[in-house]
mmCIF file of C-alpha atoms in Angstrom:
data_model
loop_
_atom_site.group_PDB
_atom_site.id
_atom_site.type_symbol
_atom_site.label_atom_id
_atom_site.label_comp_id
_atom_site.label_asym_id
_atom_site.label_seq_id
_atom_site.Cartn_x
_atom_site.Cartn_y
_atom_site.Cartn_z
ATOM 1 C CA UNK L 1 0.000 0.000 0.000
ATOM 2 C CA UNK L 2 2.988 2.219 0.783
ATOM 3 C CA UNK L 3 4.717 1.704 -2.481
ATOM 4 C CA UNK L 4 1.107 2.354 -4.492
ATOM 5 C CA UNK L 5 1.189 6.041 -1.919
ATOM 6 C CA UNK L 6 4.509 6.950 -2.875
ATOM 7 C CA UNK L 7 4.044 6.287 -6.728
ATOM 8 C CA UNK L 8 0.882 8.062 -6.927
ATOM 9 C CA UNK L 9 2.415 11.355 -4.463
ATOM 10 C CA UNK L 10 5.110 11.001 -8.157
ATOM 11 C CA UNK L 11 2.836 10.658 -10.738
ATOM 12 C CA UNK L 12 -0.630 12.121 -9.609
ATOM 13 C CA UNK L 13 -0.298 14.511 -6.813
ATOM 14 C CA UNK L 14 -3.000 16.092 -7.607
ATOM 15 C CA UNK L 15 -5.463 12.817 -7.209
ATOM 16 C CA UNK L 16 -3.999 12.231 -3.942
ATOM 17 C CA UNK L 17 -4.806 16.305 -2.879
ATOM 18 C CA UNK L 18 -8.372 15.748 -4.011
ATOM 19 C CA UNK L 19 -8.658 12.672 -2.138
ATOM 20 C CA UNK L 20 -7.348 14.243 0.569
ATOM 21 C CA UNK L 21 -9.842 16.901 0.607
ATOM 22 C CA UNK L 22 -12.491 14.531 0.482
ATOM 23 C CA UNK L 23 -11.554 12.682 2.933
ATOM 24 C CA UNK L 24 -11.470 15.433 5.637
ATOM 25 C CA UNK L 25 -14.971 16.858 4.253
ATOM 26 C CA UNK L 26 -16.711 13.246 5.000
ATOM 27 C CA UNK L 27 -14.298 13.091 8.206
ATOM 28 C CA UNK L 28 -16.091 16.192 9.520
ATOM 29 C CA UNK L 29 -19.572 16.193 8.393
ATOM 30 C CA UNK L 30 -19.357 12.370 10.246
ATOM 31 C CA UNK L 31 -18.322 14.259 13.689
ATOM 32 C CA UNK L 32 -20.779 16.936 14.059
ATOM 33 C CA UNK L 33 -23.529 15.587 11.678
ATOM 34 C CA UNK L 34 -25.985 17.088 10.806
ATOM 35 C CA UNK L 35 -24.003 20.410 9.541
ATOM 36 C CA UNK L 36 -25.170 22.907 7.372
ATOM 37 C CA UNK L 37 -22.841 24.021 3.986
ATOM 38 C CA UNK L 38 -21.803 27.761 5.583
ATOM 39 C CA UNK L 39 -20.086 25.920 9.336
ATOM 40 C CA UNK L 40 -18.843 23.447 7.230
ATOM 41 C CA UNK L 41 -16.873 26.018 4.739
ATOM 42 C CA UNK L 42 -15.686 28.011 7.896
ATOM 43 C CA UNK L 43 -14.348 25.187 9.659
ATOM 44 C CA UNK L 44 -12.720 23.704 6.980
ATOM 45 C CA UNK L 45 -11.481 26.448 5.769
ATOM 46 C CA UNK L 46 -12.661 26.024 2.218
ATOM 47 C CA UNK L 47 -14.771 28.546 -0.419
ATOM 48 C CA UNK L 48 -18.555 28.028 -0.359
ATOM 49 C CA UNK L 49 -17.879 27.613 -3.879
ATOM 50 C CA UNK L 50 -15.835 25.161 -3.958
ATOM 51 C CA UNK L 51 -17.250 23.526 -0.980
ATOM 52 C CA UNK L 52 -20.460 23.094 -3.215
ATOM 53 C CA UNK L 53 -19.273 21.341 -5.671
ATOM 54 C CA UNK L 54 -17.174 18.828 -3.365
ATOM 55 C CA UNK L 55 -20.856 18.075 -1.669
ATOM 56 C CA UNK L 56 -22.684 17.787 -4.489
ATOM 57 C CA UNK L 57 -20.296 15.300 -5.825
ATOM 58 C CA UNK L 58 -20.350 13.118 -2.393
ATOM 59 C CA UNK L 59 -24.193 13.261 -2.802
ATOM 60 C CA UNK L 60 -24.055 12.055 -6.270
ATOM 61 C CA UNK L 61 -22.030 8.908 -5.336
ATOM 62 C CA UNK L 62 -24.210 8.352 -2.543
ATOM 63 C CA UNK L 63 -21.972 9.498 0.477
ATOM 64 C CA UNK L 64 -23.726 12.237 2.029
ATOM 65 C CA UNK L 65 -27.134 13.059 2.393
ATOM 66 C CA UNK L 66 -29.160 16.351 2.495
ATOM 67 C CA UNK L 67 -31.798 17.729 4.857
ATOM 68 C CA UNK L 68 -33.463 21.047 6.101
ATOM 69 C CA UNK L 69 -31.095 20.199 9.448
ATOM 70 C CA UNK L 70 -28.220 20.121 7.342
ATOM 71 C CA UNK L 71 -25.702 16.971 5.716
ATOM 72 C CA UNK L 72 -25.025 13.809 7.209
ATOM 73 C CA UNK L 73 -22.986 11.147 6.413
ATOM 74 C CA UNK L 74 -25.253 7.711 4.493
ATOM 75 C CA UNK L 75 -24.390 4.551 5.662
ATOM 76 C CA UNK L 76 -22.279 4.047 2.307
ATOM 77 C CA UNK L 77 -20.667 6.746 3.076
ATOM 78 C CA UNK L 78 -19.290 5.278 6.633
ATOM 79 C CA UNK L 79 -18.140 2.149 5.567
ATOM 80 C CA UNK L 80 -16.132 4.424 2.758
ATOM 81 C CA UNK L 81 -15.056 6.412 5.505
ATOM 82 C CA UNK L 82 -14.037 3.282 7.827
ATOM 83 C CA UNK L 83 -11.684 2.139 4.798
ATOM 84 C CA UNK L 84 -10.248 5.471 4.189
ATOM 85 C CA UNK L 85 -9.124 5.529 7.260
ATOM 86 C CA UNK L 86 -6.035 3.608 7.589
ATOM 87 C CA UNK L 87 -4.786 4.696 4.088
ATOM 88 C CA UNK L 88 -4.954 8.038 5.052
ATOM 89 C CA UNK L 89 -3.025 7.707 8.431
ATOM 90 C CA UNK L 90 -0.427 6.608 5.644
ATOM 91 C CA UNK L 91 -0.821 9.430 3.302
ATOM 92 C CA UNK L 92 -1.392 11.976 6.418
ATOM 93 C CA UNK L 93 2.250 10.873 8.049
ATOM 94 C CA UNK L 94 0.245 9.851 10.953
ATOM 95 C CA UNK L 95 1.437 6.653 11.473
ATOM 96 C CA UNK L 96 5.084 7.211 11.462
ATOM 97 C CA UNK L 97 4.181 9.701 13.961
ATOM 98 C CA UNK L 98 2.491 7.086 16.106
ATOM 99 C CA UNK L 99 5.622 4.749 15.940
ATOM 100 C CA UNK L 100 8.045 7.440 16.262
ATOM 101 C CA UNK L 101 6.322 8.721 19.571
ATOM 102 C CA UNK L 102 5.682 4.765 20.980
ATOM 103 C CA UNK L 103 10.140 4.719 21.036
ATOM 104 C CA UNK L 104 10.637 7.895 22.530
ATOM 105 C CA UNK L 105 7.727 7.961 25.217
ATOM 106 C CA UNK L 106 8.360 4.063 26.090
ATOM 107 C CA UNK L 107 4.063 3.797 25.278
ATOM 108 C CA UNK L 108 2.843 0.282 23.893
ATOM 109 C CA UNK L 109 0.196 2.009 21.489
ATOM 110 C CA UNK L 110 0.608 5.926 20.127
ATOM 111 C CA UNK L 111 -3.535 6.797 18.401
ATOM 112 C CA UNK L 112 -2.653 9.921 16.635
ATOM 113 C CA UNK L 113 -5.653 11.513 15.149
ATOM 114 C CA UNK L 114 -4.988 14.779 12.779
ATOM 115 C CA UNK L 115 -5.682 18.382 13.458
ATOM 116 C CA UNK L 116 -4.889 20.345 17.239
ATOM 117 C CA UNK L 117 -7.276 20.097 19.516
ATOM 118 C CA UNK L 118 -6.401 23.517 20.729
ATOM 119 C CA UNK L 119 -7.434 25.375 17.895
ATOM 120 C CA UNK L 120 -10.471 23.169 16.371
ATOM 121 C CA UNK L 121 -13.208 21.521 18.872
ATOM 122 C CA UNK L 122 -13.936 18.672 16.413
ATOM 123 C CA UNK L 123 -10.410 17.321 17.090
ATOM 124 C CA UNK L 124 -11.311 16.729 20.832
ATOM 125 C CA UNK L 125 -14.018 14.526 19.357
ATOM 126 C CA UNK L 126 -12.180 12.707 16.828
ATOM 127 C CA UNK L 127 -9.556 11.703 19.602
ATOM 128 C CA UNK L 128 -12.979 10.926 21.850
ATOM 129 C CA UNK L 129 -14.101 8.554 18.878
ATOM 130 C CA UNK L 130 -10.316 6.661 18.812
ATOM 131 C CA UNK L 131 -10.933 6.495 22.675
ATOM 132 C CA UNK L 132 -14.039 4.654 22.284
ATOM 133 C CA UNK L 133 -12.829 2.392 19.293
ATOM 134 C CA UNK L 134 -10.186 1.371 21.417
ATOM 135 C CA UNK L 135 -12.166 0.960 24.314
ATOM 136 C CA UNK L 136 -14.748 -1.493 22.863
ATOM 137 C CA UNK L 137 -11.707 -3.825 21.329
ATOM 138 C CA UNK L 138 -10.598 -4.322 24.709
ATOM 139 C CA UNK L 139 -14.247 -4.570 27.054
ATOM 140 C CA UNK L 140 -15.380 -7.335 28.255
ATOM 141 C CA UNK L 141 -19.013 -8.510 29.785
ATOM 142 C CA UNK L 142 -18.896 -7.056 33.433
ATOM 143 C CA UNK L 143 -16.363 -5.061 33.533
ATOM 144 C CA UNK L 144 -15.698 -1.794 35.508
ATOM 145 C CA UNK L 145 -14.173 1.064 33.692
ATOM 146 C CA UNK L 146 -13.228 4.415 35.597
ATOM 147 C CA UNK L 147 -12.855 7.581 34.485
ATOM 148 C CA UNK L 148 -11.509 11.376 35.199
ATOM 149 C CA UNK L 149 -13.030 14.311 34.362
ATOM 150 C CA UNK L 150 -11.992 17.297 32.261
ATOM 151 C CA UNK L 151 -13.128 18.999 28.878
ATOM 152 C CA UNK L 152 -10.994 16.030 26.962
ATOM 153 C CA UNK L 153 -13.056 13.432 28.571
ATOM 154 C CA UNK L 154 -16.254 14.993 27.995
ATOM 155 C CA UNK L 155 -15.231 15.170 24.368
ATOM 156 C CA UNK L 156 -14.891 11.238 24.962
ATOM 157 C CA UNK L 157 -18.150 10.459 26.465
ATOM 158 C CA UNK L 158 -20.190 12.388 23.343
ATOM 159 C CA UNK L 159 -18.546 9.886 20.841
ATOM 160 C CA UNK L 160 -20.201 6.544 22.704
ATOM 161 C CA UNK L 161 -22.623 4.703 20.855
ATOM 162 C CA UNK L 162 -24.594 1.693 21.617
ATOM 163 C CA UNK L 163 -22.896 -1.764 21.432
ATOM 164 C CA UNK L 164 -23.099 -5.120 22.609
ATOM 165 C CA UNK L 165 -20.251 -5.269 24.143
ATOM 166 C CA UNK L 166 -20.997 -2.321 26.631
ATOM 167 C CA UNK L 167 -24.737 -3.269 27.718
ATOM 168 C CA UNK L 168 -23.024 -4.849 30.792
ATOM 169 C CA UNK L 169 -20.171 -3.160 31.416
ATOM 170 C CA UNK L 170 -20.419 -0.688 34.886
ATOM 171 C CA UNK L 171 -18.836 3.316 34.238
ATOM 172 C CA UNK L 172 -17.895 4.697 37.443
ATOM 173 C CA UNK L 173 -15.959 8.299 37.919
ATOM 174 C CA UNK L 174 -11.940 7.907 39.165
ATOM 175 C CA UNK L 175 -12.680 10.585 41.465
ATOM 176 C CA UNK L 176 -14.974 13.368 43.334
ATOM 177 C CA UNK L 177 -15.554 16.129 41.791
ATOM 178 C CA UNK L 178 -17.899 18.327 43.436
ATOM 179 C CA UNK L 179 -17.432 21.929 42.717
ATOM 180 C CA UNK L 180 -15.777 21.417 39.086
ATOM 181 C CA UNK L 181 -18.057 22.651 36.383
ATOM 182 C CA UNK L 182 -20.900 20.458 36.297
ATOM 183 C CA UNK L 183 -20.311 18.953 32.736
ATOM 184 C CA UNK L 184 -16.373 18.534 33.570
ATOM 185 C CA UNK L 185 -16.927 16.393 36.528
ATOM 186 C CA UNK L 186 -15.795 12.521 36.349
ATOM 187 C CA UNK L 187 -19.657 11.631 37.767
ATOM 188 C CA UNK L 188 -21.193 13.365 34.880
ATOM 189 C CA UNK L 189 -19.264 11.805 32.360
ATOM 190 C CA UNK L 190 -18.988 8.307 33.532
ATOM 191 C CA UNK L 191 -23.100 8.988 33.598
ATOM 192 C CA UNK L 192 -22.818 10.171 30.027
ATOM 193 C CA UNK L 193 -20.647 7.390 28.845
ATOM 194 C CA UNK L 194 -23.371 4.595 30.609
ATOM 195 C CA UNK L 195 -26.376 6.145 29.153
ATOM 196 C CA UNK L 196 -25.326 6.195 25.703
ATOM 197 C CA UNK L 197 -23.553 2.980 25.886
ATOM 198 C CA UNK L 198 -26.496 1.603 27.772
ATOM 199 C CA UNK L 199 -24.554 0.387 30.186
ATOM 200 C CA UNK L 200 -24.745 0.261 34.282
ATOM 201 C CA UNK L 201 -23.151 3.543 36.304
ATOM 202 C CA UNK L 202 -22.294 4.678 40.112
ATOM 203 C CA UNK L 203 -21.351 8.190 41.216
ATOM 204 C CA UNK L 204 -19.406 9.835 43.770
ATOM 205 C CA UNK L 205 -20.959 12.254 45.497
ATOM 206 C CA UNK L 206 -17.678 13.660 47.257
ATOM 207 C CA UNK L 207 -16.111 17.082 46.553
ATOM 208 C CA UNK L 208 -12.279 16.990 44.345
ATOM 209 C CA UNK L 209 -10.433 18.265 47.354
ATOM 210 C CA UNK L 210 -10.982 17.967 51.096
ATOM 211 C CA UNK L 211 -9.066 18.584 54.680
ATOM 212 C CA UNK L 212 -7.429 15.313 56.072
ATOM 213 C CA UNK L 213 -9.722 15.500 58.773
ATOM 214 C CA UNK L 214 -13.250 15.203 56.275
ATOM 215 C CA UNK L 215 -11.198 12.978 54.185
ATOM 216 C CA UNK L 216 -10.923 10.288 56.980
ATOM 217 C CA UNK L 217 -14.391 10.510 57.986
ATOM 218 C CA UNK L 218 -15.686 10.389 54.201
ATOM 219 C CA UNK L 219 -14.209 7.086 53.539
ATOM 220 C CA UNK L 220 -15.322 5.367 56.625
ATOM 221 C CA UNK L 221 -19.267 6.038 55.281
ATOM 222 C CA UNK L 222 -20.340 2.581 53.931
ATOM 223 C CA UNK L 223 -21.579 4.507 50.890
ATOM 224 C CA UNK L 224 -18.579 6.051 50.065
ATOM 225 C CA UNK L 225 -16.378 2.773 51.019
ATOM 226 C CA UNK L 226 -18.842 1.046 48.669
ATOM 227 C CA UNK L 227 -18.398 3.009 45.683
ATOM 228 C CA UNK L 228 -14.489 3.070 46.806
ATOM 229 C CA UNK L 229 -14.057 -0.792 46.338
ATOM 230 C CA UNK L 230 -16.161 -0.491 42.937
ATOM 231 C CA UNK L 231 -13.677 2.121 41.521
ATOM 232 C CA UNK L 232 -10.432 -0.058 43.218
ATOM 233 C CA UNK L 233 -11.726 -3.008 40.884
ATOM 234 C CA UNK L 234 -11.586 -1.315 37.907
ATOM 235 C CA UNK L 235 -9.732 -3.167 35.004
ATOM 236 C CA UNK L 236 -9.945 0.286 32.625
ATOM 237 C CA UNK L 237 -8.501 3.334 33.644
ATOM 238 C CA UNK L 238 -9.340 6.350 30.904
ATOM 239 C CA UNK L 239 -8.132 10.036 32.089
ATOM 240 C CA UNK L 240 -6.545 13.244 30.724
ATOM 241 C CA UNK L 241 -3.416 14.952 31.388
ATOM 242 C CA UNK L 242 -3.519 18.779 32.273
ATOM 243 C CA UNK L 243 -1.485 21.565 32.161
ATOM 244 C CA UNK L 244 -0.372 22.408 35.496
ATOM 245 C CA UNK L 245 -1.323 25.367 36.031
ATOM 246 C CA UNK L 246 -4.559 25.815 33.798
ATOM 247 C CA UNK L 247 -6.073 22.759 36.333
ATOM 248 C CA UNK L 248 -4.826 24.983 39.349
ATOM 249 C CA UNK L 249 -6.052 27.910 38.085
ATOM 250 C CA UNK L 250 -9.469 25.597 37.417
ATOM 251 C CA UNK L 251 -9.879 24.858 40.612
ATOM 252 C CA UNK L 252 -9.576 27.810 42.349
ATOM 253 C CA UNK L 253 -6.335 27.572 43.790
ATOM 254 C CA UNK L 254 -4.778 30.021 45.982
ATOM 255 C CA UNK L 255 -2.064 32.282 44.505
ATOM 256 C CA UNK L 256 0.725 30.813 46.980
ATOM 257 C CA UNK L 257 0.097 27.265 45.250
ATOM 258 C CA UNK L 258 0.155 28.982 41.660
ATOM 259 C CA UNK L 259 4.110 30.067 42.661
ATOM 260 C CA UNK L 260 4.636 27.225 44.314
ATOM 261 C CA UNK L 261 4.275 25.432 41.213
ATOM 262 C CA UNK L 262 6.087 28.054 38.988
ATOM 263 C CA UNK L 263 9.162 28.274 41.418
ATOM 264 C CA UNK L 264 9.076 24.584 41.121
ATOM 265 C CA UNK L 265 8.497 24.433 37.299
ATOM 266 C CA UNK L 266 5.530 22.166 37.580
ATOM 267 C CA UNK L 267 3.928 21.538 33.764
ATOM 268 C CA UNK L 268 1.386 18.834 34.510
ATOM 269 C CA UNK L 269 -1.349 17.271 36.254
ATOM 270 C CA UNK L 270 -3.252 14.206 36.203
ATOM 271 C CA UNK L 271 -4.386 12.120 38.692
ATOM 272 C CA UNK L 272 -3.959 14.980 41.211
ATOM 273 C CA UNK L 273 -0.471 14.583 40.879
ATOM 274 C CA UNK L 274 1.661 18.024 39.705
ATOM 275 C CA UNK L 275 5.208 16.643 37.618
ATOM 276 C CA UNK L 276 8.012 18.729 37.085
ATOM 277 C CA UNK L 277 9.697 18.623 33.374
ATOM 278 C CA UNK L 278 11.398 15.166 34.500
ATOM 279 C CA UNK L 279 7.988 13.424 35.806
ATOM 280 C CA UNK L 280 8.752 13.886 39.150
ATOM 281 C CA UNK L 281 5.908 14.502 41.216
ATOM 282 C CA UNK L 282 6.002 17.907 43.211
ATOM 283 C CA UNK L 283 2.705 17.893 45.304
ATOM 284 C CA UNK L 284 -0.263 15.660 45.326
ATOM 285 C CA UNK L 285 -3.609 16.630 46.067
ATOM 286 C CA UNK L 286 -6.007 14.829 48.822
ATOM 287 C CA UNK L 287 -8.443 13.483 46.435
ATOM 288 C CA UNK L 288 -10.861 10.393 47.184
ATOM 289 C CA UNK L 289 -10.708 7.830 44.254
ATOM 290 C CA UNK L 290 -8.406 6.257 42.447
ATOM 291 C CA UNK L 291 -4.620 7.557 43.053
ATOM 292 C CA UNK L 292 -1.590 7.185 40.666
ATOM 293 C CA UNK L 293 -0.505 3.852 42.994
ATOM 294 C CA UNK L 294 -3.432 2.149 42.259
ATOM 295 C CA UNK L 295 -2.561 1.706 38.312
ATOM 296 C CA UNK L 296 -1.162 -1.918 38.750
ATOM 297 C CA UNK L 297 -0.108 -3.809 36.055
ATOM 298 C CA UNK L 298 -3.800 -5.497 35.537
ATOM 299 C CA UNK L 299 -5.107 -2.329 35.569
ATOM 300 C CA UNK L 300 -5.803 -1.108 31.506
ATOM 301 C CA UNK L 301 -4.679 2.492 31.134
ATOM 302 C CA UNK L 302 -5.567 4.987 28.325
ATOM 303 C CA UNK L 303 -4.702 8.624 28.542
ATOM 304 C CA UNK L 304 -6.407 11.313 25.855
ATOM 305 C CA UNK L 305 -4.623 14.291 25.895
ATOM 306 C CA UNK L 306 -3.728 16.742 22.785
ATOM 307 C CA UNK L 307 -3.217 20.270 21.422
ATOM 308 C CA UNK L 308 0.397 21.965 20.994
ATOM 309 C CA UNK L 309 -0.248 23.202 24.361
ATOM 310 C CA UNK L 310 -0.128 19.747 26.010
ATOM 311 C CA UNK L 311 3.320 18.485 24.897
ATOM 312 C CA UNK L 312 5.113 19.326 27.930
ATOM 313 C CA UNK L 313 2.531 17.938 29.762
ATOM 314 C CA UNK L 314 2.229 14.977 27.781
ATOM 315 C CA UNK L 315 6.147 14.130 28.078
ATOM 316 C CA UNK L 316 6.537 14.500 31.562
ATOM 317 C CA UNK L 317 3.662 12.546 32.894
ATOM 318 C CA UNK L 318 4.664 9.767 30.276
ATOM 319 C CA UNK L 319 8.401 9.767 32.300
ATOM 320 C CA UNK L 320 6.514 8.599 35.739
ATOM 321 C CA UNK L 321 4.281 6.286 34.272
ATOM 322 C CA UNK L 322 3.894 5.532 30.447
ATOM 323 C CA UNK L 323 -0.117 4.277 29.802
ATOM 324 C CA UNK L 324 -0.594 1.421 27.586
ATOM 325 C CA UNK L 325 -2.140 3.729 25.221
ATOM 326 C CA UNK L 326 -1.896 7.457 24.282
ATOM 327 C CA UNK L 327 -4.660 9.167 22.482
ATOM 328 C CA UNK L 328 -3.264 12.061 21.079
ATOM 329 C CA UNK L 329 -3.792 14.619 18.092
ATOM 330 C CA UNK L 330 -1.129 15.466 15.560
ATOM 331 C CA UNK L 331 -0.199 19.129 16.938
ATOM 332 C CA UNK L 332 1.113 17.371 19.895
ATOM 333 C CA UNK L 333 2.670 14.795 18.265
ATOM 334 C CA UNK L 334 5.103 16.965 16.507
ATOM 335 C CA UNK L 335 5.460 19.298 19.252
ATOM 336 C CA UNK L 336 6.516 16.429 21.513
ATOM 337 C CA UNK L 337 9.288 15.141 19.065
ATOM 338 C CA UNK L 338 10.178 18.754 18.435
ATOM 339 C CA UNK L 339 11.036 18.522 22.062
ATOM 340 C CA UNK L 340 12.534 15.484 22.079
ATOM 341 C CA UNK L 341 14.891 16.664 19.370
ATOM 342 C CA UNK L 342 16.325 19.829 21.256
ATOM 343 C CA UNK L 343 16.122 17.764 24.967
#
């Protein structure tokens, strides 16, 4: 497949451009179907003109379909779409990207998705869909996946869809989160995620942080403990990775904490856990749920994390404790080799 690639990028570049462009215009009318012809010129960046006549082409062979709400992809047009899709991770460079990043971050599986997730919102969704693809290769009946909160996850839980292999699985959130922004917060998106899966869920009605002495008294309540064990036996572990100081800044920390973590040159976050530029941890938070020493070896981890922005986040988490998968976007992919070329 490689050899036909590199033959027709010598003989008919221009093919491969228009296939290309095709590609990316069924890629986004499948993400935030149904779309009308004006958002979908803007975000792709593309004249209404010649946006038209791309359309009206994919209609003609049967690929998109038209309504008052706007285009959506036919069901021809997804199993095109499906096939597409490894060619152009070929085509796109994403691929090398993926292997280059599983060497230098030590990860078993690098899912690079294109676009940055920093500038474009359907990029958080596209790595939310590669989430869930990977997540229903691995489920199994029964089992208990737990997840963190955060805008990325969110992103995650809007790209489930019904399946047979989730009707039985149980969602619960990694940790409290009262006080968050509602639609942030690990209980509503472990919700989300069950009730479009049709699966099973449990919350945690505990706030993100607390004092050691409501801490000790929260997880003697049966309830709590319950809920506790429930998240302890999860075999699935999804969760983002922050930027250090946009999650303390999130959650109201106080300014002394702020230069505590620029004297001490945090750049991430994740689990409640702030890393320096090595991965070394430089403060933990006192959070109920699941905590960085819980990820044992039987325990399935996936991170989703992307965006320029998130490289030096990205890296240094990756140095404590490499996930069996990273779900990234291809901004951060080349800003994280950029780094690991001048490190």
């Amino acid at each position: 497949m490689q050899l036909l690639l590199d033959i027709q990028k010598k003989l008919l570049p221009d093919l491969l451009d228009v296939m290309v462009k095709r590609y990316r215009i069924l890629h986004y009318i499948k993400l935030m179907q149904p779309i009308g012809r004006r958002s979908l010129s803007a975000n792709l960046q593309l004249s209404e003109r010649v946006l038209r006549g791309e359309v009206t082409f994919l209609k003609e062979q049967g690929l998109v379909h038209f309504a008052t709400a706007g285009m959506s992809i036919t069901e021809e047009g997804e199993q095109l779409f499906l096939k597409l899709e490894e060619v152009m991770k070929d085509l796109l460079g994403l691929r090398e990207l993926e292997n280059k990043l599983e060497t230098e971050l030590g990860v078993k599986q690098v899912i690079v998705v294109a676009g940055n997730s920093d500038q474009d919102t359907w990029v958080k969704r596209e790595m939310g869909r590669a989430c869930i693809k990977e997540l229903k290769r691995i489920l199994e009946p029964k089992d208990v996946v737990a997840v963190m909160g955060g805008t990325t996850l969110a992103a995650v839980a809007e790209m489930m869809q019904p399946d047979s292999r989730t009707r039985e699985v149980v969602f619960v959130p990694a940790r409290g989160g009262l006080g968050e922004q509602v639609e942030n917060q690990a209980n509503t998106i472990s919700s989300q995620l069950a009730r479009r899966a049709g699966a099973q869920y449990r919350l945690l009605h505990v706030p993100d942080q607390i004092s050691q002495e409501a801490y000790a008294s929260l997880v003697l309540e049966p309830s709590v403990k319950d809920i506790l064990n429930l998240i302890q036996s999860a075999c699935t572990v999804i969760h983002g990775i922050g930027d250090a100081t946009t999650m303390a800044s999130r959650r109201d920390s106080k300014d002394s904490f702020l230069d505590k973590l620029k004297s001490e040159e945090a750049v991430a976050e994740a689990f409640g856990y702030y890393f320096n530029r090595s991965g070394e941890p430089i403060h933990k938070q006192r959070t109920i749920g699941l905590q960085l020493d819980d990820l044992e070896e039987d325990k399935y981890v996936i991170s989703v994390a992307g965006g320029s922005s998130k490289a030096e986040a990205i890296a240094a988490y990756m140095k404590y404790r490499p996930s069996d998968v990273l779900i990234t976007d291809e901004a951060a992919a080349e800003s994280l080799l950029h780094l690991f070329d001048h490190s």
